Coordinates of C-alpha atoms and ligand atoms in Angstrom, one line a residue:
M1 CA -11.0 -116.8 121.9
A2 CA -9.0 -120.0 122.7
A3 CA -8.1 -122.1 119.7
A4 CA -10.1 -125.3 119.2
K5 CA -8.4 -128.3 120.8
L6 CA -7.2 -131.1 118.5
Q7 CA -7.5 -134.8 119.4
A8 CA -6.0 -138.0 118.1
P9 CA -8.2 -139.4 115.3
R10 CA -10.9 -141.9 116.2
G11 CA -9.6 -145.4 116.9
T12 CA -6.0 -144.2 117.5
F13 CA -4.3 -143.5 120.8
D14 CA -1.1 -142.0 122.3
V15 CA 1.3 -144.3 124.0
L16 CA 2.2 -142.4 127.2
P17 CA 5.5 -143.2 129.0
E18 CA 4.0 -145.5 131.6
E19 CA 2.4 -147.6 128.8
A20 CA 5.5 -147.3 126.5
L21 CA 7.6 -148.9 129.2
K22 CA 5.3 -151.9 129.3
R23 CA 5.5 -152.2 125.5
R24 CA 9.3 -152.1 125.6
E25 CA 9.3 -154.9 128.2
L26 CA 6.9 -157.0 126.2
Y27 CA 9.1 -156.4 123.1
R28 CA 12.1 -157.7 125.0
R29 CA 10.3 -160.8 126.2
T30 CA 8.9 -161.4 122.7
W31 CA 12.4 -161.2 121.1
A32 CA 13.7 -163.7 123.6
V33 CA 10.8 -166.2 123.1
L34 CA 10.8 -166.0 119.3
G35 CA 14.6 -165.9 119.0
R36 CA 14.8 -169.2 120.9
G37 CA 12.5 -170.7 118.3
G38 CA 14.8 -169.7 115.4
Y39 CA 12.8 -166.8 114.1
R40 CA 14.7 -163.7 113.0
P41 CA 13.4 -160.1 113.0
F42 CA 11.8 -158.6 109.8
D43 CA 10.2 -155.3 108.9
S44 CA 8.1 -154.3 105.9
P45 CA 6.8 -150.9 104.9
A46 CA 3.7 -149.5 106.6
F47 CA 2.0 -149.2 103.1
E48 CA 1.9 -151.4 100.1
D49 CA 0.3 -151.6 96.6
T50 CA -3.4 -152.0 97.2
E51 CA -3.3 -155.0 94.8
L52 CA -1.2 -157.0 97.3
F53 CA -4.0 -157.1 99.9
K54 CA -6.7 -157.5 97.3
R55 CA -5.0 -160.6 96.0
G56 CA -3.4 -161.8 99.2
V57 CA -6.1 -161.2 101.8
G58 CA -9.0 -161.7 99.3
E59 CA -11.6 -159.5 97.7
S60 CA -14.5 -161.0 99.5
T61 CA -13.1 -160.5 103.1
D62 CA -14.4 -157.7 105.3
I63 CA -10.9 -156.4 105.6
V64 CA -10.6 -155.7 101.8
R65 CA -14.3 -154.8 101.3
K66 CA -14.7 -152.4 104.2
E67 CA -11.7 -151.8 106.3
M68 CA -8.7 -150.7 104.3
F69 CA -7.2 -147.2 104.5
T70 CA -6.6 -146.8 100.7
F71 CA -5.3 -143.6 99.1
E72 CA -3.7 -142.5 95.9
D73 CA -0.2 -141.1 95.9
Q74 CA 0.8 -138.1 93.8
G75 CA 1.6 -140.4 90.9
G76 CA -1.9 -141.8 90.9
R77 CA -0.9 -145.2 92.3
S78 CA -3.3 -146.9 94.7
L79 CA -1.6 -147.6 98.0
T80 CA -3.0 -149.1 101.3
L81 CA -1.9 -148.9 104.9
R82 CA -1.1 -152.5 105.7
P83 CA -4.1 -154.2 107.5
E84 CA -2.0 -157.3 108.2
G85 CA 1.5 -158.7 107.9
T86 CA 1.3 -162.1 106.1
A87 CA 0.8 -160.8 102.5
P88 CA 3.7 -158.4 102.9
V89 CA 6.1 -161.1 104.2
C90 CA 5.1 -163.3 101.2
R91 CA 5.6 -160.4 98.8
A92 CA 9.1 -159.9 100.3
Y93 CA 9.8 -163.6 100.0
V94 CA 9.1 -163.5 96.3
E95 CA 10.8 -160.1 95.7
H96 CA 14.0 -161.1 97.4
G97 CA 14.1 -164.7 96.0
M98 CA 14.1 -166.1 99.5
H99 CA 13.2 -169.6 98.1
K100 CA 16.9 -169.8 97.4
L101 CA 17.8 -169.5 101.1
P102 CA 17.8 -172.6 103.4
Q103 CA 14.1 -173.5 104.1
P104 CA 12.1 -172.9 106.0
V105 CA 12.6 -169.1 106.2
K106 CA 11.4 -168.0 109.6
V107 CA 10.7 -164.4 110.5
W108 CA 9.0 -162.3 113.1
Y109 CA 7.7 -158.8 113.0
W110 CA 6.3 -156.1 115.3
G111 CA 4.7 -152.9 114.3
P112 CA 1.6 -150.8 113.4
F113 CA -1.3 -152.1 111.3
F114 CA -4.4 -150.3 110.1
R115 CA -8.1 -151.3 109.8
H116 CA -11.0 -149.0 109.5
E117 CA -13.1 -150.9 112.0
R118 CA -15.7 -149.6 114.5
A119 CA -13.6 -148.5 117.4
Q120 CA -14.3 -150.0 120.8
A121 CA -12.4 -151.5 123.8
G122 CA -9.6 -153.7 122.3
R123 CA -10.4 -152.7 118.7
Y124 CA -8.6 -149.8 117.1
R125 CA -8.0 -148.3 113.7
Q126 CA -4.3 -148.2 114.3
F127 CA -3.1 -151.2 116.4
S128 CA 0.1 -153.1 116.8
Q129 CA 0.7 -156.7 116.0
V130 CA 3.5 -159.1 116.7
G131 CA 3.6 -162.0 114.2
I132 CA 5.7 -164.8 112.9
E133 CA 5.8 -166.5 109.5
A134 CA 7.6 -169.7 108.5
L135 CA 7.8 -170.2 104.7
G136 CA 9.0 -173.1 102.6
S137 CA 7.9 -176.2 104.4
D138 CA 4.5 -177.9 105.1
D139 CA 5.9 -180.0 107.9
P140 CA 3.2 -180.3 110.6
S141 CA 5.9 -179.6 113.3
L142 CA 6.0 -176.0 112.0
D143 CA 2.3 -175.7 112.7
A144 CA 2.8 -177.1 116.2
E145 CA 5.9 -175.1 116.8
S146 CA 4.2 -171.8 115.9
I147 CA 1.3 -172.6 118.2
L148 CA 3.7 -173.4 121.0
L149 CA 5.5 -170.2 120.5
L150 CA 2.3 -168.1 120.7
A151 CA 1.4 -170.0 123.9
E152 CA 4.8 -169.3 125.4
L153 CA 4.6 -165.6 124.4
L154 CA 1.2 -165.2 126.0
E155 CA 2.5 -166.9 129.1
A156 CA 5.6 -164.7 129.2
A157 CA 3.3 -161.7 128.8
G158 CA 1.2 -162.7 131.8
V159 CA -1.9 -163.5 129.7
R160 CA -3.5 -166.4 131.6
E161 CA -6.8 -168.3 131.2
T162 CA -6.8 -168.5 127.4
T163 CA -8.5 -171.1 125.3
L164 CA -6.9 -172.4 122.2
K165 CA -9.3 -173.2 119.4
L166 CA -8.0 -175.4 116.6
S167 CA -9.3 -176.7 113.3
S168 CA -8.3 -177.6 109.8
L169 CA -9.9 -176.0 106.7
G170 CA -8.4 -178.4 104.2
T171 CA -7.6 -177.1 100.8
R172 CA -9.6 -174.3 99.2
D173 CA -11.4 -176.8 96.9
S174 CA -12.5 -179.0 99.7
R175 CA -13.7 -175.9 101.7
E176 CA -15.7 -174.6 98.8
A177 CA -17.3 -178.1 98.3
Y178 CA -18.1 -178.1 102.0
L179 CA -19.7 -174.7 102.0
A180 CA -21.9 -175.7 99.0
Q181 CA -23.0 -178.8 100.9
L182 CA -23.7 -176.7 104.0
R183 CA -25.8 -174.2 102.1
R184 CA -27.8 -177.0 100.6
Y185 CA -28.4 -178.5 104.0
L186 CA -29.5 -175.1 105.4
R187 CA -31.9 -174.5 102.6
E188 CA -33.4 -177.9 103.1
H189 CA -34.1 -176.9 106.8
E190 CA -34.9 -173.3 106.1
G191 CA -38.3 -173.4 107.9
D192 CA -36.6 -174.1 111.2
L193 CA -33.9 -171.4 111.0
S194 CA -33.9 -168.0 112.6
E195 CA -34.5 -165.1 110.2
D196 CA -31.0 -163.8 110.8
V197 CA -29.4 -167.1 109.8
R198 CA -31.7 -167.5 106.8
A199 CA -30.6 -164.1 105.5
R200 CA -27.0 -165.1 105.6
V201 CA -27.1 -168.6 104.1
E202 CA -25.5 -167.4 100.9
Q203 CA -23.0 -165.0 102.4
N204 CA -21.9 -166.7 105.5
P205 CA -23.5 -170.1 106.2
L206 CA -20.9 -170.9 108.9
R207 CA -22.6 -168.2 111.1
A208 CA -25.4 -170.7 111.7
F209 CA -23.1 -172.6 114.0
D210 CA -23.0 -169.7 116.5
A211 CA -26.7 -169.0 116.6
G212 CA -28.5 -169.0 120.0
H213 CA -31.9 -169.6 118.3
E214 CA -33.3 -172.9 119.5
G215 CA -34.6 -174.2 116.1
T216 CA -31.4 -173.3 114.4
R217 CA -29.4 -175.1 117.1
A218 CA -31.4 -178.2 116.6
V219 CA -30.8 -178.0 112.8
M220 CA -27.1 -177.4 113.3
A221 CA -26.7 -180.4 115.6
G222 CA -27.2 -182.6 112.5
A223 CA -25.3 -180.4 110.0
P224 CA -22.3 -181.7 108.0
Q225 CA -18.9 -180.8 109.5
L226 CA -16.0 -179.3 107.6
L227 CA -13.6 -181.6 109.4
D228 CA -15.4 -184.7 108.1
G229 CA -14.9 -183.6 104.5
L230 CA -11.0 -183.3 104.6
S231 CA -9.0 -185.3 102.1
A232 CA -7.0 -188.2 103.5
E233 CA -3.8 -186.2 103.2
D234 CA -5.2 -183.1 105.0
A235 CA -6.7 -185.3 107.7
E236 CA -3.4 -186.9 108.3
H237 CA -1.6 -183.6 108.5
F238 CA -4.1 -182.3 111.0
A239 CA -3.7 -185.5 113.1
E240 CA 0.0 -185.1 113.2
V241 CA -0.3 -181.4 114.3
R242 CA -2.6 -182.6 117.1
E243 CA -0.3 -185.4 118.1
L244 CA 2.6 -183.0 118.5
L245 CA 0.5 -180.6 120.6
D246 CA -0.7 -183.5 122.7
D247 CA 2.9 -184.6 123.3
A248 CA 3.8 -181.0 124.3
G249 CA 0.9 -181.0 126.8
V250 CA -0.9 -178.1 125.1
S251 CA -4.6 -178.3 125.6
Y252 CA -6.9 -177.1 122.9
E253 CA -10.5 -177.4 121.7
V254 CA -11.1 -178.6 118.2
D255 CA -13.7 -176.2 116.8
P256 CA -14.9 -177.2 113.4
T257 CA -16.6 -173.9 113.0
L258 CA -13.4 -171.8 113.5
V259 CA -13.0 -169.8 110.3
R260 CA -10.7 -166.8 110.2
G261 CA -11.4 -163.5 108.5
L262 CA -8.8 -163.9 105.8
D263 CA -9.1 -165.9 102.6
Y264 CA -5.6 -167.4 102.4
Y265 CA -5.9 -170.1 105.0
T266 CA -5.5 -173.8 104.1
R267 CA -5.3 -176.8 106.5
T268 CA -4.5 -175.7 110.2
V269 CA -6.2 -172.7 111.7
F270 CA -6.1 -171.6 115.3
E271 CA -6.9 -168.8 117.7
F272 CA -6.2 -168.0 121.3
E273 CA -9.2 -166.5 123.1
S274 CA -9.1 -164.7 126.5
E275 CA -12.0 -164.3 128.9
S276 CA -10.5 -161.0 130.3
E277 CA -13.3 -158.5 130.8
R278 CA -10.9 -155.7 129.8
L279 CA -11.1 -156.9 126.2
G280 CA -14.8 -156.2 126.0
A281 CA -16.3 -158.0 123.0
Q282 CA -12.9 -158.8 121.5
S283 CA -11.9 -162.2 122.8
G284 CA -9.3 -163.0 120.1
V285 CA -5.8 -162.2 121.3
G286 CA -3.9 -163.9 118.6
G287 CA -4.5 -166.3 115.7
G288 CA -3.2 -167.7 112.5
G289 CA -2.8 -170.8 110.4
R290 CA -1.3 -172.3 107.3
Y291 CA -1.5 -170.6 103.9
D292 CA 0.0 -173.0 101.4
G293 CA -1.2 -171.2 98.3
L294 CA -0.4 -167.6 99.1
V295 CA 3.1 -167.2 97.8
E296 CA 2.1 -168.7 94.5
E297 CA -0.9 -166.4 94.4
L298 CA 1.5 -163.5 94.6
G299 CA 3.6 -164.7 91.7
G300 CA 6.2 -166.8 93.5
P301 CA 6.9 -170.6 93.3
P302 CA 4.6 -173.0 95.1
T303 CA 5.6 -172.4 98.7
P304 CA 3.8 -173.5 101.8
G305 CA 3.7 -171.2 104.9
V306 CA 2.3 -171.0 108.4
G307 CA 2.2 -168.3 111.0
W308 CA 0.2 -166.1 113.4
A309 CA -0.3 -162.6 114.6
A310 CA -1.3 -161.3 118.0
G311 CA -2.5 -157.8 119.0
I312 CA -0.1 -156.0 121.4
E313 CA -2.9 -153.8 122.8
R314 CA -5.0 -156.9 123.5
I315 CA -2.1 -158.7 125.1
L316 CA -1.4 -155.8 127.4
L317 CA -5.1 -155.4 128.2
A318 CA -5.4 -159.1 129.1
S319 CA -2.1 -159.3 130.9
E320 CA -2.2 -160.0 134.7
T321 CA 1.5 -159.0 135.0
R322 CA 2.7 -155.8 136.6
F323 CA 5.5 -155.0 134.2
P324 CA 8.5 -153.5 136.0
G325 CA 8.8 -149.8 135.5
A326 CA 12.0 -147.8 135.1
P327 CA 14.6 -148.1 137.9
R328 CA 14.4 -145.5 140.6
P329 CA 16.5 -142.4 139.8
V330 CA 19.0 -140.4 141.9
F331 CA 17.8 -136.8 142.1
V332 CA 20.4 -134.0 142.2
A333 CA 18.9 -131.0 144.2
I334 CA 20.4 -127.5 144.4
D335 CA 20.3 -125.5 147.6
E336 CA 20.7 -121.8 147.9
S337 CA 24.5 -122.0 148.2
G338 CA 24.9 -124.4 145.3
T339 CA 25.3 -123.6 141.6
R340 CA 23.5 -125.0 138.6
R341 CA 26.9 -125.7 137.1
A342 CA 28.0 -127.9 140.0
A343 CA 24.7 -129.8 140.0
F344 CA 24.9 -130.3 136.3
G345 CA 28.4 -131.6 136.6
L346 CA 27.3 -134.1 139.2
V347 CA 24.3 -135.4 137.2
T348 CA 26.6 -135.8 134.1
A349 CA 29.1 -137.8 136.2
L350 CA 26.3 -140.0 137.6
R351 CA 25.0 -140.7 134.1
E352 CA 28.4 -141.5 132.8
A353 CA 28.7 -144.1 135.5
G354 CA 25.4 -145.7 134.3
I355 CA 23.2 -144.3 137.0
R356 CA 19.7 -143.1 136.1
S357 CA 19.6 -139.6 137.5
E358 CA 17.8 -136.3 137.2
V359 CA 18.7 -132.8 138.2
E360 CA 16.5 -129.8 139.3
Q361 CA 15.4 -128.0 136.2
A362 CA 12.3 -126.1 137.3
G363 CA 13.5 -123.5 139.8
R364 CA 11.9 -125.0 142.9
S365 CA 12.9 -124.2 146.5
L366 CA 14.8 -126.9 148.3
K367 CA 11.6 -128.0 150.1
G368 CA 9.9 -128.2 146.8
Q369 CA 12.7 -130.2 145.3
M370 CA 12.6 -132.7 148.2
K371 CA 8.8 -133.1 147.5
H372 CA 9.5 -133.6 143.9
A373 CA 12.2 -136.2 144.6
S374 CA 9.6 -138.2 146.6
R375 CA 7.0 -137.9 143.8
I376 CA 9.5 -139.3 141.2
E377 CA 10.3 -142.1 143.7
A378 CA 14.0 -141.1 143.8
R379 CA 16.1 -143.6 145.8
A380 CA 18.5 -140.9 146.9
V381 CA 19.0 -137.2 146.7
A382 CA 22.3 -135.5 146.3
I383 CA 22.0 -132.0 147.6
V384 CA 24.5 -129.6 146.0
G385 CA 25.3 -126.6 148.2
E386 CA 28.8 -125.5 149.3
G387 CA 29.6 -129.2 149.4
I388 CA 27.4 -132.3 148.6
E389 CA 25.0 -134.0 151.0
W390 CA 23.8 -137.5 150.3
R391 CA 20.3 -138.4 151.4
D392 CA 19.0 -142.0 151.3
M393 CA 15.3 -141.6 150.6
D394 CA 14.4 -145.1 152.1
T395 CA 16.2 -144.8 155.4
G396 CA 16.1 -141.0 155.7
D397 CA 19.9 -141.0 156.5
Q398 CA 21.7 -137.8 155.4
R399 CA 25.4 -137.2 155.5
P400 CA 28.0 -135.0 153.7
V401 CA 30.2 -136.7 151.1
T402 CA 33.7 -135.6 150.0
G403 CA 32.8 -134.7 146.4
V404 CA 31.5 -135.9 143.0
Q405 CA 33.6 -139.1 143.1
E406 CA 32.3 -140.3 146.4
A407 CA 28.7 -139.5 145.4
V408 CA 29.1 -141.6 142.2
R409 CA 30.7 -144.4 144.2
I410 CA 27.8 -144.5 146.7
A411 CA 25.2 -144.5 143.8
V412 CA 27.0 -147.3 142.0
G413 CA 27.2 -149.2 145.3
M414 CA 23.5 -148.9 145.7
N415 CA 23.0 -150.6 142.4
G416 CA 24.9 -153.7 143.5
Ligands
HAM1 P1 -6.0 -161.5 112.5 O1 -6.7 -162.5 113.3 O2 -6.8 -160.6 111.5 O3 -4.8 -162.2 111.7 O4 -5.2 -160.5 113.5 C1 -4.4 -161.0 114.5 C2 -4.6 -160.3 115.8 O5 -4.5 -158.9 115.6 C3 -6.0 -160.4 116.4 O6 -6.1 -161.6 117.1 C4 -6.0 -159.2 117.3 O7 -5.4 -159.5 118.6 C5 -5.2 -158.2 116.6 N1 -6.1 -157.3 115.9 C6 -6.7 -157.4 114.7 N2 -7.5 -156.3 114.4 C7 -7.4 -155.5 115.4 C8 -7.9 -154.2 115.7 N3 -8.7 -153.5 114.9 N4 -7.6 -153.6 116.9 C9 -6.8 -154.2 117.8 N5 -6.2 -155.5 117.6 C10 -6.5 -156.1 116.4 C11 -3.9 -161.7 110.9 O8 -3.7 -160.5 110.8 C12 -3.1 -162.7 110.2 N6 -2.1 -161.9 109.3 C13 -2.4 -163.6 111.1 C14 -1.5 -164.6 110.4 C15 -0.2 -164.6 110.3 N7 -1.9 -165.7 109.8 C16 -0.9 -166.4 109.3 N8 0.2 -165.7 109.6

């Protein structure tokens, strides 16, 4: 009986070479864009103390309540596969005393993250994020700069037709006060609300803004808005962020109902949405905001911060770009009169000269090798027999060459 086949766990996937090449290319472009903005690379462990996310992301969020991969290590410590990158960056900032460095400290990261979500198109249990964080300044230009960098990255990745949603949440206190006011308002109009919204008044009153139900919509048209309740200072900060974005020619929609699924946000929040059908129900490609209380929450000095993260898989799904594949190789074929040793010598010499090249390694006939060379889109085939023949696969020209040196010279010449 054949052994049962194994599969990658639900919500995970293999990155096959074709896709891996696209990721490398996106990584290269990301490095260029974020490096220009003054952000430096950073990495944190794939798992952390569970406490970090409970405190950082917030006990009441879906992420902490339902989506964490938490386990005990052999010493009985509770660890969690990181569901996001902001809390780890802030933990590292405190742990390494980075407040002593010139501020703001700007870093970017790229790597795997884990959330136990219902898997579907664009939503996975292991996914990759690219993100940036700037710590140590509450200057509105950092908010604007980070938004511009995400816009530039999406552009460089070929993600077109995005909508930027923008809002300000104010401080935690003003947000709490607003939510209490909104709940009161919803209860006063309970009779006109859909059942669904009514059931969520306590838990998530902001949901009411998204309702399709006619009665609810009429009620919401007159509902109090979070943006109207900002303190003068927070309103001024938001106005400055908007002014800088306007100057930079970035278009955005102010969406007072934009809330993000993490508790640490204060002041600016934003999200880029894409209409791409390939994303299914997941329209958010990247988002972030300011988190001025988080470092302190994690035991550090009061330190403002702002940043974002974007999903690599979602970027690639939404991208309209055909990322360039690998360069076309030279194929070294062996005919009946040739030896494996001579062919191997030639492929080694080609590689030393910087030429991407492959050699016959599957015992095919010469005819089979030529077919194989076409399949791998070789630009030329060097046929090793008694001598060496060079065949240009685009023109079909074939001629003998004097030896390894001339073959290498031709291959290098083709590069130029
Ligand atoms: P987030 O909105 O939870 O923010 O995630 C950012 C991005 O990660 C999303 O826009 C999405 O593209 C991608 N993403 C999230 N969950 C999944 C999933 N299950 N499958 C595929 N992609 C996913 C944060 O994580 C914050 N740390 C962002 C931030 C940085 N805020 C301030 N600094």
